[in-house]
XYZ file of C-alpha atoms in Angstrom:
100
model
C 3.943 17.972 -35.104
C 4.050 20.226 -32.032
C 7.339 21.599 -30.720
C 7.815 23.049 -27.253
C 10.692 24.431 -25.188
C 11.516 22.700 -21.923
C 14.439 22.268 -19.526
C 16.408 19.309 -18.258
C 18.986 19.203 -15.475
C 22.565 18.453 -16.516
C 25.123 17.298 -13.950
C 27.686 20.049 -13.389
C 31.246 19.492 -14.655
C 32.765 19.920 -11.186
C 30.493 17.169 -9.810
C 31.466 14.841 -12.646
C 35.145 15.551 -11.937
C 34.763 14.803 -8.224
C 33.203 11.443 -9.107
C 35.498 10.480 -12.034
C 32.589 10.608 -14.480
C 32.856 11.488 -18.151
C 30.253 12.395 -20.724
C 27.024 14.264 -20.189
C 24.747 13.101 -17.365
C 21.191 14.281 -16.711
C 18.680 14.003 -13.883
C 16.122 11.216 -14.324
C 13.654 11.107 -11.438
C 12.555 7.593 -12.448
C 16.012 5.948 -12.530
C 16.687 5.097 -8.892
C 18.855 2.115 -9.909
C 21.413 4.500 -11.438
C 21.356 7.212 -8.742
C 18.677 9.116 -10.678
C 21.073 9.771 -13.568
C 20.943 9.050 -17.278
C 23.083 9.851 -20.299
C 19.991 9.796 -22.539
C 18.376 13.211 -22.965
C 15.244 11.454 -24.210
C 14.551 9.994 -20.770
C 15.829 12.883 -18.641
C 13.183 14.520 -16.467
C 11.534 17.370 -18.388
C 10.509 20.661 -16.822
C 8.126 22.553 -19.065
C 7.872 25.278 -16.430
C 11.355 25.957 -15.053
C 10.131 28.349 -12.363
C 7.617 25.775 -11.104
C 10.403 23.187 -10.949
C 12.483 25.582 -8.846
C 9.508 26.263 -6.551
C 8.937 22.519 -6.172
C 12.598 21.980 -5.173
C 12.364 24.824 -2.653
C 9.058 23.542 -1.247
C 10.442 20.010 -0.902
C 13.521 21.324 0.899
C 11.423 23.420 3.269
C 9.105 20.501 4.030
C 12.118 18.297 4.923
C 13.520 21.033 7.179
C 10.123 21.513 8.827
C 9.791 17.783 9.415
C 13.371 16.843 10.370
C 15.107 20.084 11.370
C 17.846 22.257 9.878
C 20.211 19.332 9.299
C 17.707 17.301 7.281
C 19.016 15.458 4.220
C 17.413 17.154 1.223
C 18.934 15.433 -1.817
C 16.070 16.640 -4.005
C 15.841 20.073 -2.405
C 16.764 23.304 -4.149
C 20.187 23.733 -2.511
C 21.404 20.233 -3.393
C 19.896 20.176 -6.880
C 21.361 23.541 -7.881
C 24.750 22.605 -6.391
C 24.886 19.444 -8.502
C 22.873 20.289 -11.632
C 22.266 23.159 -14.027
C 19.192 23.790 -16.163
C 19.691 23.293 -19.891
C 17.038 24.411 -22.372
C 15.894 21.797 -24.867
C 13.290 21.619 -27.610
C 10.799 18.789 -27.358
C 8.984 17.416 -30.383
C 5.704 15.614 -30.050
C 5.675 12.031 -31.241
C 2.647 9.810 -31.746
C 2.868 7.918 -28.454
C 4.010 10.892 -26.352
C 1.948 14.056 -26.860
C 3.279 17.221 -25.261
């Protein structure tokens, strides 16, 4: 069985406090019904290349600014994501149905 390091984004404590949330919450880019959050680390969005994830957030933010101006809403841009989430390193194990 293969094992690999990866990162997930955990909601920052100060954000949880502002929103009266308890427990650990993680970013899940597929869970729009729950504001893109999950408490299940097994379904949290994985970033095998943290630096690429950061570049993608920055590129998204810049594309929104280019398209809509300096006051564009960039919920998934670097500034917003890093304000609300922090990277947490995890170890991922390969399972039969989900190769890594």
